[in-house]
Coordinates of N, CA and C and ligand atoms in Angstrom, one line a residue:
X20 N -9.0 -21.4 27.3 CA -8.4 -21.1 26.0 C -7.8 -19.7 26.0
X21 N -6.6 -19.6 25.4 CA -6.0 -18.3 25.3 C -6.8 -17.4 24.4
X22 N -7.0 -16.2 24.9 CA -7.7 -15.2 24.1 C -6.6 -14.3 23.4
X23 N -6.7 -14.3 22.1 CA -5.6 -13.5 21.3 C -5.6 -12.1 21.7
X24 N -6.7 -11.5 22.3 CA -6.7 -10.1 22.6 C -6.4 -9.9 24.1
X25 N -5.9 -10.9 24.8 CA -5.6 -10.9 26.2 C -5.0 -9.5 26.7
X26 N -3.9 -9.1 26.0 CA -3.2 -7.9 26.5 C -4.0 -6.7 26.3
X27 N -4.8 -6.5 25.3 CA -5.6 -5.3 25.2 C -6.8 -5.3 26.1
X28 N -7.3 -6.5 26.4 CA -8.5 -6.7 27.3 C -8.1 -6.2 28.7
X29 N -6.8 -6.3 29.0 CA -6.4 -5.8 30.3 C -6.3 -4.3 30.5
X30 N -6.4 -3.6 29.4 CA -6.4 -2.1 29.5 C -7.8 -1.7 30.1
X31 N -7.8 -0.9 31.1 CA -9.0 -0.7 31.8 C -10.0 0.1 30.9
X32 N -9.6 0.9 30.0 CA -10.5 1.6 29.1 C -11.1 0.8 28.0
X33 N -10.5 -0.4 27.8 CA -11.0 -1.3 26.8 C -11.9 -2.4 27.4
X34 N -11.2 -3.4 28.0 CA -11.9 -4.5 28.7 C -12.8 -5.3 27.7
X35 N -13.6 -6.2 28.3 CA -14.4 -7.1 27.4 C -15.5 -6.3 26.7
X36 N -16.1 -5.4 27.4 CA -17.2 -4.6 26.8 C -16.7 -3.8 25.6
X37 N -15.5 -3.1 25.8 CA -15.0 -2.3 24.8 C -14.6 -3.1 23.6
X38 N -14.0 -4.3 23.8 CA -13.6 -5.2 22.7 C -14.8 -5.6 21.9
X39 N -15.9 -5.9 22.7 CA -17.2 -6.3 22.0 C -17.7 -5.2 21.1
X40 N -17.6 -4.0 21.5 CA -18.1 -2.9 20.7 C -17.2 -2.8 19.4
X41 N -15.9 -3.0 19.7 CA -14.9 -2.9 18.6 C -15.2 -4.0 17.5
X42 N -15.5 -5.1 18.0 CA -15.8 -6.3 17.2 C -17.1 -6.1 16.4
X43 N -18.0 -5.2 16.9 CA -19.2 -5.0 16.2 C -19.2 -3.8 15.3
X44 N -18.0 -3.3 15.0 CA -17.8 -2.1 14.2 C -17.3 -2.3 12.8
X45 N -17.7 -1.4 11.9 CA -17.3 -1.5 10.5 C -16.7 -0.1 10.1
X46 N -15.5 -0.1 9.6 CA -14.9 1.1 9.1 C -14.6 1.0 7.6
X47 N -14.6 2.2 7.0 CA -14.2 2.4 5.6 C -12.8 3.1 5.6
X48 N -11.8 2.4 5.0 CA -10.5 3.0 4.9 C -10.3 3.4 3.4
X49 N -10.1 4.7 3.2 CA -10.0 5.2 1.8 C -8.5 5.3 1.5
X50 N -8.0 4.5 0.7 CA -6.5 4.5 0.3 C -5.8 3.5 1.2
X51 N -5.1 2.6 0.5 CA -4.3 1.6 1.2 C -2.8 1.7 0.9
X52 N -2.3 3.0 0.9 CA -0.9 3.2 0.7 C -0.2 3.2 2.0
X53 N 0.6 4.2 2.3 CA 1.3 4.2 3.6 C 0.4 4.3 4.8
X54 N -0.4 5.3 4.9 CA -1.3 5.4 6.1 C -2.3 4.3 6.1
X55 N -2.8 3.9 5.0 CA -3.8 2.8 5.0 C -3.2 1.5 5.4
X56 N -2.0 1.2 5.1 CA -1.3 0.0 5.5 C -1.3 -0.1 7.0
X57 N -0.9 1.0 7.7 CA -0.8 1.0 9.1 C -2.1 0.9 9.8
X58 N -3.0 1.8 9.3 CA -4.4 1.9 9.9 C -5.1 0.5 9.8
X59 N -5.0 -0.1 8.6 CA -5.8 -1.4 8.4 C -5.1 -2.5 9.2
X60 N -3.8 -2.6 9.2 CA -3.1 -3.7 9.9 C -3.4 -3.6 11.4
X61 N -3.3 -2.3 11.9 CA -3.5 -2.2 13.4 C -5.0 -2.5 13.8
X62 N -5.9 -2.0 13.0 CA -7.3 -2.3 13.3 C -7.7 -3.8 13.1
X63 N -7.1 -4.4 12.1 CA -7.4 -5.8 11.9 C -6.8 -6.7 13.0
X64 N -5.6 -6.4 13.3 CA -4.9 -7.2 14.4 C -5.6 -7.0 15.7
X65 N -6.1 -5.8 16.0 CA -6.9 -5.6 17.2 C -8.3 -6.2 17.2
X66 N -8.7 -6.7 16.0 CA -10.0 -7.4 16.0 C -11.2 -6.6 15.6
X67 N -11.1 -5.6 14.8 CA -12.3 -4.9 14.3 C -13.2 -6.0 13.6
X68 N -14.5 -5.7 13.7 CA -15.4 -6.7 13.1 C -15.3 -6.8 11.6
X69 N -15.4 -5.6 11.0 CA -15.5 -5.5 9.5 C -14.7 -4.3 9.0
X70 N -14.0 -4.5 7.9 CA -13.3 -3.3 7.3 C -13.4 -3.3 5.8
X71 N -13.7 -2.2 5.3 CA -13.8 -2.1 3.8 C -12.7 -1.2 3.3
X72 N -11.9 -1.6 2.3 CA -10.8 -0.9 1.8 C -11.0 -0.5 0.4
X73 N -10.7 0.8 0.1 CA -10.9 1.3 -1.2 C -9.5 1.8 -1.8
X74 N -9.2 1.3 -3.0 CA -8.0 1.8 -3.7 C -8.1 1.3 -5.1
X75 N -7.2 1.8 -6.0 CA -7.2 1.4 -7.4 C -5.8 1.2 -7.9
X76 N -4.8 1.3 -7.1 CA -3.4 1.3 -7.5 C -2.8 -0.1 -7.5
X77 N -1.7 -0.3 -8.2 CA -0.8 -1.4 -8.0 C 0.3 -1.1 -7.1
X78 N 0.9 -2.1 -6.5 CA 2.1 -1.9 -5.6 C 3.3 -1.6 -6.5
X79 N 4.0 -0.5 -6.1 CA 5.2 -0.1 -6.8 C 6.4 -0.2 -5.9
X80 N 7.6 -0.4 -6.5 CA 8.8 -0.6 -5.7 C 9.1 0.5 -4.7
X81 N 8.7 1.8 -5.2 CA 9.0 2.9 -4.3 C 8.0 3.0 -3.1
X82 N 7.0 2.1 -3.1 CA 6.1 2.1 -2.0 C 6.6 1.4 -0.7
X83 N 7.6 0.4 -1.0 CA 7.9 -0.5 0.0 C 8.6 0.1 1.3
X84 N 9.3 1.2 1.1 CA 10.0 1.8 2.3 C 9.0 2.3 3.4
X85 N 7.8 2.6 3.0 CA 6.9 3.2 4.0 C 5.5 2.5 4.1
X86 N 5.2 1.7 3.1 CA 3.9 1.0 3.1 C 4.0 -0.4 3.7
X87 N 4.0 -0.5 5.0 CA 4.6 -1.6 5.7 C 4.0 -3.0 5.4
X88 N 2.8 -3.1 4.8 CA 2.3 -4.5 4.6 C 2.8 -5.1 3.3
X89 N 3.3 -4.3 2.4 CA 3.7 -4.9 1.1 C 5.1 -5.4 1.1
X90 N 5.3 -6.5 0.3 CA 6.7 -7.1 0.2 C 7.1 -7.1 -1.2
X91 N 8.3 -7.5 -1.5 CA 8.8 -7.4 -2.9 C 8.0 -8.2 -3.9
X92 N 7.5 -9.3 -3.4 CA 6.7 -10.2 -4.4 C 5.4 -9.5 -4.8
X93 N 5.0 -8.5 -4.0 CA 3.7 -7.8 -4.3 C 3.9 -6.8 -5.4
X94 N 5.1 -6.3 -5.7 CA 5.3 -5.3 -6.7 C 4.7 -5.6 -8.0
X95 N 4.0 -4.7 -8.6 CA 3.3 -4.9 -9.9 C 2.0 -5.6 -9.8
X96 N 1.6 -6.0 -8.6 CA 0.3 -6.7 -8.4 C -0.7 -5.7 -7.8
X97 N -2.0 -6.1 -7.8 CA -3.1 -5.2 -7.3 C -3.0 -5.0 -5.8
X98 N -3.0 -3.8 -5.4 CA -2.8 -3.4 -4.0 C -3.8 -4.1 -3.1
X99 N -5.1 -4.0 -3.5 CA -6.2 -4.5 -2.7 C -6.0 -6.0 -2.5
X100 N -5.7 -6.7 -3.5 CA -5.5 -8.2 -3.4 C -4.4 -8.5 -2.5
X101 N -3.3 -7.8 -2.7 CA -2.1 -8.0 -1.8 C -2.4 -7.7 -0.4
X102 N -3.0 -6.6 -0.1 CA -3.3 -6.2 1.3 C -4.3 -7.1 2.0
X103 N -5.3 -7.5 1.2 CA -6.3 -8.3 1.8 C -5.7 -9.7 2.2
X104 N -4.9 -10.2 1.4 CA -4.2 -11.4 1.6 C -3.3 -11.3 2.9
X105 N -2.5 -10.2 3.0 CA -1.7 -10.0 4.2 C -2.6 -9.9 5.5
X106 N -3.6 -9.1 5.3 CA -4.5 -8.8 6.5 C -5.2 -10.0 7.0
X107 N -5.7 -10.8 6.0 CA -6.5 -12.0 6.4 C -5.6 -13.0 7.1
X108 N -4.3 -13.1 6.7 CA -3.4 -14.0 7.3 C -3.1 -13.5 8.8
X109 N -3.1 -12.2 9.0 CA -2.9 -11.7 10.3 C -4.0 -11.9 11.3
X110 N -5.3 -11.9 10.7 CA -6.5 -12.2 11.6 C -7.6 -12.7 10.7
X111 N -7.9 -14.0 10.8 CA -8.9 -14.6 10.0 C -10.3 -14.3 10.5
X112 N -10.5 -13.7 11.7 CA -11.8 -13.4 12.2 C -12.4 -12.2 11.6
X113 N -11.6 -11.4 11.0 CA -12.1 -10.1 10.5 C -12.7 -10.2 9.1
X114 N -13.9 -9.6 8.9 CA -14.5 -9.6 7.5 C -13.8 -8.4 6.8
X115 N -13.2 -8.7 5.6 CA -12.5 -7.7 4.9 C -13.1 -7.6 3.5
X116 N -13.6 -6.4 3.2 CA -14.2 -6.1 1.8 C -13.3 -5.2 1.1
X117 N -13.2 -5.3 -0.2 CA -12.4 -4.4 -1.0 C -13.3 -3.8 -2.1
X118 N -13.0 -2.5 -2.4 CA -13.7 -1.8 -3.5 C -12.6 -1.2 -4.4
X119 N -12.5 -1.8 -5.6 CA -11.4 -1.4 -6.5 C -11.9 -0.2 -7.4
X120 N -11.8 1.0 -7.0 CA -12.1 2.2 -7.8 C -11.6 3.4 -7.1
X121 N -11.7 4.5 -7.9 CA -11.3 5.8 -7.3 C -12.4 6.3 -6.4
X122 N -12.1 7.1 -5.4 CA -13.1 7.6 -4.5 C -14.2 8.4 -5.2
X123 N -15.4 8.2 -4.8 CA -16.5 9.1 -5.2 C -17.5 9.0 -4.1
X124 N -18.4 10.0 -4.0 CA -19.3 10.1 -2.9 C -20.2 8.9 -2.7
X125 N -20.5 8.2 -3.8 CA -21.5 7.1 -3.7 C -20.9 5.9 -2.9
X126 N -19.6 6.0 -2.6 CA -19.0 4.9 -1.8 C -19.5 5.1 -0.3
X127 N -19.8 6.3 0.1 CA -20.1 6.6 1.5 C -21.5 6.0 1.8
X128 N -21.5 5.6 3.1 CA -22.8 5.0 3.5 C -22.8 5.1 5.1
X129 N -24.0 5.2 5.6 CA -24.1 5.2 7.1 C -23.9 3.8 7.7
X130 N -23.7 2.8 6.8 CA -23.4 1.5 7.4 C -22.0 1.5 8.0
X131 N -21.2 2.5 7.6 CA -19.9 2.6 8.2 C -20.0 3.4 9.5
X132 N -19.4 2.9 10.5 CA -19.3 3.6 11.8 C -18.4 4.8 11.7
X133 N -17.4 4.7 10.8 CA -16.4 5.7 10.7 C -15.7 5.6 9.4
X134 N -15.3 6.7 8.8 CA -14.5 6.7 7.6 C -13.1 7.2 8.0
X135 N -12.0 6.6 7.4 CA -10.7 7.0 7.7 C -10.0 7.4 6.4
X136 N -9.6 8.7 6.3 CA -9.1 9.2 5.1 C -7.5 8.9 5.1
X137 N -7.1 8.0 4.3 CA -5.7 7.6 4.2 C -5.2 7.9 2.8
X138 N -5.8 8.9 2.1 CA -5.3 9.2 0.7 C -4.1 10.1 0.8
X139 N -3.5 10.3 -0.3 CA -2.3 11.3 -0.3 C -2.5 12.4 -1.3
X140 N -3.8 12.8 -1.5 CA -4.2 13.7 -2.5 C -5.2 14.7 -2.0
X141 N -4.7 16.0 -1.9 CA -5.6 17.0 -1.3 C -6.9 17.2 -1.9
X142 N -7.0 17.3 -3.2 CA -8.4 17.5 -3.8 C -9.3 16.4 -3.3
X143 N -8.8 15.1 -3.3 CA -9.7 14.0 -2.8 C -10.0 14.2 -1.3
X144 N -9.0 14.6 -0.5 CA -9.3 14.9 0.9 C -10.4 15.9 1.1
X145 N -10.4 17.0 0.3 CA -11.4 18.0 0.5 C -12.8 17.4 0.1
X146 N -12.8 16.5 -0.9 CA -14.0 15.9 -1.4 C -14.6 15.0 -0.3
X147 N -13.7 14.2 0.3 CA -14.1 13.3 1.4 C -14.7 14.1 2.5
X148 N -13.9 15.1 2.9 CA -14.4 16.0 4.0 C -15.8 16.6 3.7
X149 N -16.0 17.1 2.5 CA -17.3 17.7 2.2 C -18.4 16.7 2.2
X150 N -18.1 15.5 1.6 CA -19.1 14.5 1.5 C -19.5 13.9 2.8
X151 N -18.5 13.7 3.7 CA -18.8 13.1 5.0 C -19.5 14.2 5.8
X152 N -19.2 15.4 5.7 CA -19.9 16.5 6.5 C -21.3 16.5 6.1
X153 N -21.6 16.5 4.8 CA -22.9 16.6 4.3 C -23.8 15.3 4.6
X154 N -23.1 14.2 4.6 CA -23.8 12.9 4.9 C -23.9 12.6 6.4
X155 N -23.3 13.5 7.2 CA -23.4 13.2 8.7 C -22.6 12.1 9.1
X156 N -21.5 11.8 8.4 CA -20.6 10.7 8.7 C -19.3 11.3 9.4
X157 N -18.9 10.6 10.4 CA -17.6 11.1 11.1 C -16.4 10.5 10.4
X158 N -15.4 11.3 10.3 CA -14.2 10.8 9.6 C -12.9 11.3 10.3
X159 N -11.8 10.6 10.0 CA -10.5 10.9 10.6 C -9.6 11.3 9.4
X160 N -9.2 12.6 9.5 CA -8.3 13.2 8.5 C -6.9 12.8 8.9
X161 N -6.0 12.5 7.9 CA -4.6 12.3 8.2 C -3.8 12.6 7.0
X162 N -2.6 13.1 7.3 CA -1.7 13.4 6.2 C -0.3 13.4 6.7
X163 N 0.7 13.1 5.9 CA 2.1 13.2 6.3 C 2.9 13.5 5.0
X164 N 4.0 14.2 5.3 CA 5.0 14.5 4.2 C 6.2 15.0 4.9
X165 N 7.3 14.8 4.3 CA 8.6 15.1 4.9 C 8.7 14.5 6.3
X166 N 8.9 15.3 7.4 CA 9.0 14.7 8.7 C 7.8 15.0 9.6
X167 N 6.7 15.5 8.9 CA 5.6 15.9 9.7 C 4.3 15.1 9.4
X168 N 3.6 14.8 10.4 CA 2.3 14.2 10.3 C 1.2 15.0 11.0
X169 N 0.0 14.9 10.4 CA -1.2 15.6 11.0 C -2.4 14.7 11.0
X170 N -3.1 14.8 12.1 CA -4.3 13.9 12.3 C -5.4 14.7 13.0
X171 N -6.6 14.6 12.5 CA -7.7 15.2 13.2 C -9.0 14.4 13.1
X172 N -9.7 14.2 14.2 CA -11.0 13.6 14.2 C -12.1 14.7 13.8
X173 N -12.9 14.4 12.9 CA -13.9 15.4 12.4 C -15.3 14.9 12.5
X174 N -16.1 15.7 13.2 CA -17.6 15.4 13.2 C -18.4 16.6 12.8
X175 N -19.7 16.5 12.8 CA -20.5 17.6 12.2 C -20.5 18.9 13.1
X176 N -20.1 18.7 14.4 CA -20.0 19.9 15.3 C -18.6 20.5 15.4
X177 N -17.7 19.8 14.9 CA -16.3 20.3 15.1 C -15.8 21.0 13.8
X178 N -14.6 21.5 13.9 CA -13.9 22.1 12.8 C -13.7 20.9 11.8
X179 N -13.6 21.3 10.5 CA -13.4 20.2 9.5 C -12.1 20.6 8.7
X180 N -11.8 19.9 7.7 CA -10.6 20.2 6.9 C -10.7 21.6 6.3
X181 N -11.9 22.0 5.9 CA -12.0 23.4 5.3 C -11.8 24.5 6.4
X182 N -12.1 24.2 7.6 CA -11.9 25.1 8.7 C -10.4 25.2 9.0
X183 N -9.8 24.0 8.9 CA -8.3 23.9 9.2 C -7.5 24.6 8.1
X184 N -7.7 24.2 6.9 CA -7.0 24.8 5.7 C -8.0 25.2 4.7
X185 N -8.4 26.5 4.6 CA -9.3 26.9 3.6 C -8.8 26.5 2.2
X186 N -9.6 26.0 1.4 CA -9.2 25.4 0.1 C -8.3 26.2 -0.7
X187 N -8.5 27.6 -0.6 CA -7.6 28.4 -1.5 C -6.2 28.4 -1.1
X188 N -5.8 27.8 0.1 CA -4.4 27.7 0.5 C -3.8 26.3 0.1
X189 N -4.6 25.6 -0.7 CA -4.2 24.2 -0.9 C -2.8 24.1 -1.5
X190 N -2.3 25.1 -2.3 CA -1.0 25.0 -2.9 C 0.1 25.0 -1.9
X191 N -0.1 25.5 -0.6 CA 0.9 25.5 0.4 C 1.1 24.1 1.0
X192 N 0.2 23.2 0.8 CA 0.3 21.9 1.5 C 1.2 21.0 0.7
X193 N 2.1 20.4 1.4 CA 3.2 19.6 0.8 C 2.6 18.3 0.4
X194 N 3.1 17.8 -0.7 CA 2.7 16.4 -1.2 C 3.9 15.5 -1.1
X195 N 3.7 14.3 -0.6 CA 4.7 13.3 -0.4 C 5.5 13.1 -1.7
X196 N 4.9 13.1 -2.8 CA 5.6 12.8 -4.1 C 6.6 13.9 -4.4
X197 N 6.3 15.1 -4.0 CA 7.3 16.2 -4.3 C 8.3 16.4 -3.2
X198 N 7.9 16.4 -2.0 CA 8.8 16.7 -0.9 C 9.4 15.5 -0.1
X199 N 8.9 14.4 -0.5 CA 9.4 13.2 0.1 C 8.7 12.8 1.4
X200 N 9.0 11.6 1.9 CA 8.3 11.2 3.1 C 9.3 10.4 4.0
X201 N 9.4 10.8 5.2 CA 10.2 10.0 6.2 C 9.4 8.7 6.5
X202 N 9.9 7.5 6.2 CA 9.0 6.4 6.4 C 8.5 6.2 7.8
X203 N 9.2 6.7 8.8 CA 8.7 6.5 10.2 C 7.6 7.4 10.5
X204 N 7.5 8.6 9.8 CA 6.3 9.5 10.1 C 5.0 8.8 9.7
X205 N 5.1 8.0 8.7 CA 3.9 7.3 8.2 C 3.4 6.3 9.2
X206 N 4.3 5.6 9.9 CA 3.9 4.7 10.9 C 3.2 5.5 12.1
X207 N 3.8 6.6 12.5 CA 3.3 7.4 13.6 C 1.9 8.0 13.2
X208 N 1.8 8.5 12.1 CA 0.6 9.2 11.6 C -0.5 8.1 11.5
X209 N -0.2 7.0 10.8 CA -1.2 6.0 10.6 C -1.6 5.4 12.0
X210 N -0.7 5.2 12.8 CA -1.0 4.7 14.2 C -1.9 5.6 15.0
X211 N -1.7 6.9 14.8 CA -2.5 7.9 15.5 C -3.9 7.8 15.0
X212 N -4.1 7.7 13.6 CA -5.4 7.6 13.0 C -6.1 6.3 13.6
X213 N -5.3 5.2 13.6 CA -5.9 3.9 14.1 C -6.2 4.1 15.6
X214 N -5.4 4.8 16.4 CA -5.7 4.9 17.8 C -6.9 5.7 18.0
X215 N -7.1 6.8 17.2 CA -8.4 7.6 17.3 C -9.6 6.7 17.0
X216 N -9.5 5.9 15.9 CA -10.6 5.0 15.5 C -10.9 4.0 16.6
X217 N -9.9 3.4 17.2 CA -10.0 2.5 18.3 C -10.8 3.1 19.4
X218 N -10.3 4.3 19.8 CA -10.9 5.0 21.0 C -12.4 5.3 20.6
X219 N -12.6 5.9 19.5 CA -13.9 6.3 19.1 C -14.9 5.2 19.1
X220 N -14.5 4.1 18.5 CA -15.4 2.9 18.4 C -15.7 2.3 19.8
X221 N -14.8 2.5 20.7 CA -15.0 1.9 22.0 C -15.7 2.9 23.0
X222 N -15.3 4.2 22.9 CA -15.8 5.2 23.8 C -16.1 6.5 23.1
X223 N -17.1 6.5 22.2 CA -17.3 7.7 21.4 C -17.4 9.1 22.1
X224 N -17.9 9.0 23.3 CA -18.1 10.3 24.0 C -16.8 11.0 24.4
X225 N -15.8 10.2 24.5 CA -14.5 10.7 25.0 C -13.6 11.2 23.9
X226 N -14.0 11.2 22.6 CA -13.1 11.6 21.5 C -13.1 13.1 21.4
X227 N -12.0 13.7 21.1 CA -11.9 15.1 21.1 C -11.9 15.5 19.6
X228 N -13.0 15.8 19.0 CA -13.2 16.2 17.6 C -12.7 17.6 17.4
X229 N -12.1 17.9 16.3 CA -11.6 19.2 16.0 C -10.3 19.6 16.7
X230 N -9.6 18.6 17.3 CA -8.3 18.9 17.8 C -7.2 18.3 16.9
X231 N -6.4 19.2 16.3 CA -5.4 18.7 15.4 C -4.2 18.3 16.2
X232 N -3.7 17.1 15.8 CA -2.4 16.6 16.4 C -1.3 16.8 15.3
X233 N -0.3 17.4 15.6 CA 0.8 17.6 14.7 C 2.1 17.0 15.3
X234 N 2.7 16.1 14.6 CA 3.9 15.4 15.1 C 5.0 15.6 14.1
X235 N 6.2 15.9 14.6 CA 7.4 16.0 13.8 C 8.4 15.0 14.3
X236 N 8.8 14.1 13.4 CA 9.7 13.0 13.9 C 11.2 13.3 13.5
X237 N 11.5 14.6 13.3 CA 12.9 14.9 13.1 C 13.3 15.8 14.3
X238 N 12.4 16.8 14.7 CA 12.6 17.6 15.9 C 12.0 17.0 17.1
X239 N 11.2 16.0 16.9 CA 10.4 15.3 18.0 C 9.5 16.3 18.8
X240 N 8.8 17.0 18.0 CA 7.7 17.9 18.6 C 6.4 17.1 18.4
X241 N 5.5 17.3 19.4 CA 4.2 16.7 19.4 C 3.3 17.8 20.0
X242 N 2.3 18.3 19.1 CA 1.5 19.4 19.5 C 0.0 19.0 19.3
X243 N -0.8 19.6 20.2 CA -2.3 19.4 20.1 C -2.8 20.8 19.9
X244 N -3.6 21.1 18.9 CA -4.1 22.4 18.6 C -5.6 22.4 18.4
X245 N -6.4 23.1 19.2 CA -7.8 23.1 19.1 C -8.2 24.0 17.9
X246 N -8.8 23.5 16.9 CA -9.2 24.3 15.7 C -10.6 24.8 15.8
X247 N -10.8 26.1 15.5 CA -12.1 26.6 15.7 C -12.9 26.3 14.4
X248 N -14.2 26.0 14.6 CA -15.1 25.8 13.5 C -15.4 27.1 12.9
X249 N -15.4 27.2 11.5 CA -15.7 28.4 10.9 C -17.2 28.5 10.7
X250 N -17.7 29.7 10.9 CA -19.2 30.0 10.7 C -19.6 29.6 9.3
X251 N -20.8 29.0 9.3 CA -21.4 28.6 8.0 C -20.5 27.7 7.1
X252 N -19.6 26.9 7.8 CA -18.8 25.9 7.1 C -19.7 24.7 6.7
X253 N -19.0 23.7 6.1 CA -19.7 22.5 5.7 C -20.4 21.8 7.0
X254 N -21.4 21.1 6.7 CA -21.9 20.3 7.9 C -23.1 21.0 8.5
X255 N -23.1 22.4 8.3 CA -24.3 23.1 8.6 C -24.5 23.6 10.1
X256 N -23.9 23.0 11.0 CA -24.2 23.3 12.4 C -23.5 24.6 12.9
Ligands
LIG25 ZN1 -15.3 23.4 8.3

């Protein structure tokens, strides 16, 4: 019988044992806008075991250019319902749960192997960062605006969002709503978050936490920057 994952099973770093680990994994994706669309569709198509999606928005017409899973007939409907429907059609093997509410710390649980921050709101990002660090949960930060995307895997021993951008500098960080978003940078950034999740769930020892990846899809720059953990920052170590 044809295995739907045949092509990824042939990757030597994945193979049958890696795929099995991936199929035994459960991730929480916070926000199913642009980044969340790419992250969830890639993880679901690759056969993650279980995925929980959190959001509270409806689909808007201005979402469609960059939030790849939504189609015109979804506009005005509940995002979670729409995305669950699209994802389940893509892969019926995956268990998909939805939580229709704004982010709060009580959502977090160690039943998740990993949390992926796909929100577009910096105050919420700092909250997710702080809560994950305190709860001992690993998470993947991601953001994009204009032509630039940034992604970093964060654990309790690595630099976190506070180490990267101290909260007092928050005003300097661009927001998609104000400065616009190149639709293709969303694909690249989301795909990098999904790639990190895929690698971590298959081979956790090899993930490089605290390394910021910065991509620009207008000048075509791709940089990796090691971020130093600040003394006495969140997480305690
Ligand atoms: Zn920190």
